[in-house]
PDB file of C-alpha atoms in Angstrom:
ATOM      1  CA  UNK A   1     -11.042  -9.941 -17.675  1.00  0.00           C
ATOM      2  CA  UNK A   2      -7.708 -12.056 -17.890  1.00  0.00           C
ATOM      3  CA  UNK A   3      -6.669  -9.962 -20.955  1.00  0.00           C
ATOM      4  CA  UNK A   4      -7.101  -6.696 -19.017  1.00  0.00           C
ATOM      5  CA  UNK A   5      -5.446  -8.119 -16.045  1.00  0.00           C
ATOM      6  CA  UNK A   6      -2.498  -9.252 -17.748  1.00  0.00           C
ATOM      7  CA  UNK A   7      -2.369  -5.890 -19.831  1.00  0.00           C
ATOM      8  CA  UNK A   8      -2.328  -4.143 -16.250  1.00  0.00           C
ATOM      9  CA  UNK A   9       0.703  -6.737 -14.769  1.00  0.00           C
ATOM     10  CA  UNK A  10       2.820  -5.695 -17.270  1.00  0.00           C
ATOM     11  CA  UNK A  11       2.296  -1.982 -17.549  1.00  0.00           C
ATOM     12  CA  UNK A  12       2.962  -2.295 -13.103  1.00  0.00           C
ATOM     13  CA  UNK A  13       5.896  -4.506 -13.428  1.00  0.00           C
ATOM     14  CA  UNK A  14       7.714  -2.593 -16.239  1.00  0.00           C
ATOM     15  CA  UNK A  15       6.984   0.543 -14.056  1.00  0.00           C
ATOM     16  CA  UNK A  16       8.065  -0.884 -10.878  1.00  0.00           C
ATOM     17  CA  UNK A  17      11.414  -2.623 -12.128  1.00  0.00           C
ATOM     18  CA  UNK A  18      11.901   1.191 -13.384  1.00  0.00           C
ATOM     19  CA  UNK A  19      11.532   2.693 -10.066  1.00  0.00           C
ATOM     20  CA  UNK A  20      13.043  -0.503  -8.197  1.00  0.00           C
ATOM     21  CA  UNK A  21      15.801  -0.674 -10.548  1.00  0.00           C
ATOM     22  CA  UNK A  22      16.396   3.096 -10.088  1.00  0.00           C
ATOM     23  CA  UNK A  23      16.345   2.991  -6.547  1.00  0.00           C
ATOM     24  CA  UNK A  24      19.047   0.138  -6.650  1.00  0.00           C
ATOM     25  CA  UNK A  25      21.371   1.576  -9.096  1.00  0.00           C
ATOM     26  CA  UNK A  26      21.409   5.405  -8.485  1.00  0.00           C
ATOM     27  CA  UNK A  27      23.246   7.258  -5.511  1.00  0.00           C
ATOM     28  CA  UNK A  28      21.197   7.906  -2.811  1.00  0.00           C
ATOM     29  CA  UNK A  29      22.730  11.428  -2.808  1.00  0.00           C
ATOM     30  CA  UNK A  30      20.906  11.787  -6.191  1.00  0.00           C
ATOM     31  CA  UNK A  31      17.779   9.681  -5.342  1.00  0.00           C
ATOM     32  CA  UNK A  32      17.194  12.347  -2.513  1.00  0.00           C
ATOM     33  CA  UNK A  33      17.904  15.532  -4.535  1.00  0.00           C
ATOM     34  CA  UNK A  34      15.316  14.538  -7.429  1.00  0.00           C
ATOM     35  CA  UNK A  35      12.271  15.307  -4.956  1.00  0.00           C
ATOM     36  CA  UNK A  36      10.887  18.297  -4.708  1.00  0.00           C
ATOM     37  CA  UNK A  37      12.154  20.459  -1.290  1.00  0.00           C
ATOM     38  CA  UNK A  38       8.973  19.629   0.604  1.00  0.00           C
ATOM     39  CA  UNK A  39       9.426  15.970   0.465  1.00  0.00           C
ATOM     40  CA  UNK A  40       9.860  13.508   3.430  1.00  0.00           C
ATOM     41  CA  UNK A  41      13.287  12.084   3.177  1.00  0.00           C
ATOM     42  CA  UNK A  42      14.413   8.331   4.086  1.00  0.00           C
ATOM     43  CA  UNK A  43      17.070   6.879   5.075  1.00  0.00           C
ATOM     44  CA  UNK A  44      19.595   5.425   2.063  1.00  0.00           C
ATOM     45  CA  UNK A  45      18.824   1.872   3.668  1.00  0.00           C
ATOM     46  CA  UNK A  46      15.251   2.282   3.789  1.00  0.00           C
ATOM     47  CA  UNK A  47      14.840   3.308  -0.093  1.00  0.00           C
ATOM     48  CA  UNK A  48      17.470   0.560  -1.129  1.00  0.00           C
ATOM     49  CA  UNK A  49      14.717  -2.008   0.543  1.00  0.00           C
ATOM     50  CA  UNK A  50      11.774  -0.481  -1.067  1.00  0.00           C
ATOM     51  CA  UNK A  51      13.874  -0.763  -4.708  1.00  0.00           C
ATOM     52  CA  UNK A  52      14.375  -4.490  -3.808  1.00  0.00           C
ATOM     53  CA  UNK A  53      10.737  -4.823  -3.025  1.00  0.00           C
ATOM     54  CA  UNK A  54       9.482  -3.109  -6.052  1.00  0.00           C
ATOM     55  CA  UNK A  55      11.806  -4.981  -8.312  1.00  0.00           C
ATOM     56  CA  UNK A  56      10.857  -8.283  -6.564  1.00  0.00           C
ATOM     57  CA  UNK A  57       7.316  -7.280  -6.575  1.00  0.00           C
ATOM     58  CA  UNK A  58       7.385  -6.315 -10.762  1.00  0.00           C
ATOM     59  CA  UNK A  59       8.832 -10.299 -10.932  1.00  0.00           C
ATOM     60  CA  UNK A  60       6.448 -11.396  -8.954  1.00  0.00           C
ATOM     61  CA  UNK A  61       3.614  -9.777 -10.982  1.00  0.00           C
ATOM     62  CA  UNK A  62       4.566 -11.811 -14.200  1.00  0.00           C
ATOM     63  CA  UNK A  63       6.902 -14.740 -13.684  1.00  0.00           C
ATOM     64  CA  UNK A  64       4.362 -17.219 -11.926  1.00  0.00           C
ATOM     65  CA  UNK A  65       1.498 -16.665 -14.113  1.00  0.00           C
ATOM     66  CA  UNK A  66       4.035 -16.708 -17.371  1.00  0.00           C
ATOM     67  CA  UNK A  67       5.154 -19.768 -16.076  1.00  0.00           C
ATOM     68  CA  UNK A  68       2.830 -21.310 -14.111  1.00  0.00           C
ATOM     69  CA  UNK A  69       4.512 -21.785 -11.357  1.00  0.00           C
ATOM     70  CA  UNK A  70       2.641 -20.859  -7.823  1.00  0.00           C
ATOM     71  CA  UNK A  71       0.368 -18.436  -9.369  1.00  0.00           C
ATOM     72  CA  UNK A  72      -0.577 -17.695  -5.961  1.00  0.00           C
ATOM     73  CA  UNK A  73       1.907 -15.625  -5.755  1.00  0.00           C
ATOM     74  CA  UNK A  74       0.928 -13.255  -7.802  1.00  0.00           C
ATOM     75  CA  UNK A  75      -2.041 -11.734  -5.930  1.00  0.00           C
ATOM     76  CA  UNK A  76       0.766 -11.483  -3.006  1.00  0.00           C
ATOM     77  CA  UNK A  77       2.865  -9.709  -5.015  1.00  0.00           C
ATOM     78  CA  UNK A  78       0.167  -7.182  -5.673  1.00  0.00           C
ATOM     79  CA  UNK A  79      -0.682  -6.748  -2.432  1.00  0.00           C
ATOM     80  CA  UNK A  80       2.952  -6.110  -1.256  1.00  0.00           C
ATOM     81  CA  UNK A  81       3.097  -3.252  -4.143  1.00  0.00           C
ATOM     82  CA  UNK A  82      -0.229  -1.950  -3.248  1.00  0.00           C
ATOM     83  CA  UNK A  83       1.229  -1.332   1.201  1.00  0.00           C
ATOM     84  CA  UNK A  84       4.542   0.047  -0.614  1.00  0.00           C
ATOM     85  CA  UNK A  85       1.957   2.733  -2.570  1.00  0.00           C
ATOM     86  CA  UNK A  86       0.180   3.195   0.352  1.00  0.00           C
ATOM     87  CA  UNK A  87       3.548   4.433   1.916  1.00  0.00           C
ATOM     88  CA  UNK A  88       4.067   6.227  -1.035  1.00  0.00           C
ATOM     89  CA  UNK A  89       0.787   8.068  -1.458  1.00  0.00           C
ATOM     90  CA  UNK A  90       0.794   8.995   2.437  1.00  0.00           C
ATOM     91  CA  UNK A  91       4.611  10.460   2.619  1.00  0.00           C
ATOM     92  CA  UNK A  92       3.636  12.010  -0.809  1.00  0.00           C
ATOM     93  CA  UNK A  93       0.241  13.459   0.507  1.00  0.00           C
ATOM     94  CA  UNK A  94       2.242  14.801   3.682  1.00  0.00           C
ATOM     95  CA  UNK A  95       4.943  16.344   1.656  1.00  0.00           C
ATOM     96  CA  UNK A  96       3.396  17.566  -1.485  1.00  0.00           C
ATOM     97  CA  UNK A  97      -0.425  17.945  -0.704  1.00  0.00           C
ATOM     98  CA  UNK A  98      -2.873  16.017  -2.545  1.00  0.00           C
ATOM     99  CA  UNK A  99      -2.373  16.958  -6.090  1.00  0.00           C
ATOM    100  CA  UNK A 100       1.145  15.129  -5.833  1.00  0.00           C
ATOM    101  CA  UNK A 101      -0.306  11.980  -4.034  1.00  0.00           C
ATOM    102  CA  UNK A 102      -2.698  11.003  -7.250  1.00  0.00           C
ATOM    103  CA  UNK A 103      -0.096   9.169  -9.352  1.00  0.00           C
ATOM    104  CA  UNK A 104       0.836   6.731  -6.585  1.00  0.00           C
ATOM    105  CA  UNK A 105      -2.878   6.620  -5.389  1.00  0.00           C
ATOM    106  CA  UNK A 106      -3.890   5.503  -9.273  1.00  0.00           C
ATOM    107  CA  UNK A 107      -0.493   3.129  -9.458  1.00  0.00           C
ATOM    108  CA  UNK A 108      -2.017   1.613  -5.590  1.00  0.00           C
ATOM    109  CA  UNK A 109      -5.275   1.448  -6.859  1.00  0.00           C
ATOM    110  CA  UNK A 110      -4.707  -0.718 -10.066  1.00  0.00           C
ATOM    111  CA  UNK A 111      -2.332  -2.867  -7.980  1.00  0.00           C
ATOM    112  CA  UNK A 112      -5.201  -3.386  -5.676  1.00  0.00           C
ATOM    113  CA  UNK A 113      -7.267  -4.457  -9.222  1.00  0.00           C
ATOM    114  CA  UNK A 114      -4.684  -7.378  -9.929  1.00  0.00           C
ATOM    115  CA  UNK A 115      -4.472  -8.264  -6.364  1.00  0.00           C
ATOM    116  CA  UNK A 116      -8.130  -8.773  -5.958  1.00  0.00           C
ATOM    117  CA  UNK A 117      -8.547 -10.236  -9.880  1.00  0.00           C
ATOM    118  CA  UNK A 118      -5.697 -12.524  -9.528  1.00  0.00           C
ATOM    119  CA  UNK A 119      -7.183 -13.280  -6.202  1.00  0.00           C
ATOM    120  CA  UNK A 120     -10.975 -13.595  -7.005  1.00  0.00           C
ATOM    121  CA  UNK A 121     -12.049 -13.044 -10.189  1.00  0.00           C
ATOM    122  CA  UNK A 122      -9.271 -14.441 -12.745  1.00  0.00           C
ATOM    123  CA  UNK A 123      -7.085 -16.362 -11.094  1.00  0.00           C
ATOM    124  CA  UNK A 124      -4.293 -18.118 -12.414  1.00  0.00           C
ATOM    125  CA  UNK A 125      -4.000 -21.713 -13.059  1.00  0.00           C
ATOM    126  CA  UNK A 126      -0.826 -23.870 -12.251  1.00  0.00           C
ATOM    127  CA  UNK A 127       0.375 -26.437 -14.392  1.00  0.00           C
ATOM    128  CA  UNK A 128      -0.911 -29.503 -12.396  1.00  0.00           C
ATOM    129  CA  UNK A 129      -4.960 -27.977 -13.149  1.00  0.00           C
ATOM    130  CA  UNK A 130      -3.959 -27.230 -16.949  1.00  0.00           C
TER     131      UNK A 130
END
């Protein structure tokens, strides 16, 4: 279980410093114009946040377990991915229809997974229990 959970961290984290990274570095002018015409638009502010969170979330999916340092934080981090997918899958779901709402619905869903095995079922250890 702790292989497939780390296997999953780092597939989510190099995804979401992607899309974090993207939302910090690209113009919002182009961030907006890469949806399709039926999607929900945010304000620049708003999507510069979620970048930071997603980037911040991706670090917090691998840094404390790597290093053992409060690997409690990693479940949190999952958990704060998995509301910013929720968001995601609902403003996609509203825009787009369903079809369009599966990939962040599966991306949610496996952040959900580490959450809950990081959490529960495979938790990491800190350096004081090694």
């Amino acid at each position: 279980m702790n292989i497939a959970l780390w296997i999953i961290q780092v597939l989510l984290a190099l995804l979401f410093l992607f899309a974090g990274g993207t939302k910090l570095v690209l113009p919002i002018e182009t961030l907006t114009s890469m949806g399709s015409p039926n999607q929900i638009h945010l304000p620049g502010l708003f999507i510069r946040f979620i970048g930071i969170c997603e980037v911040l979330g991706a670090l917090g999916l691998i840094l404390p377990g790597l290093l053992r340092i409060r690997p409690g934080l990693t479940p949190l981090a999952a958990a704060g991915l998995v509301i910013i997918m929720i968001g995601a899958t609902v403003l996609t779901y509203a825009g787009d229809g369903f079809a369009m709402a599966l990939p962040p619905l599966v991306v949610g869903l496996l952040a959900a997974f580490v959450a809950y095995g990081r959490w529960r079922l495979a938790p990491h250890r800190d350096r004081l229990s090694a």
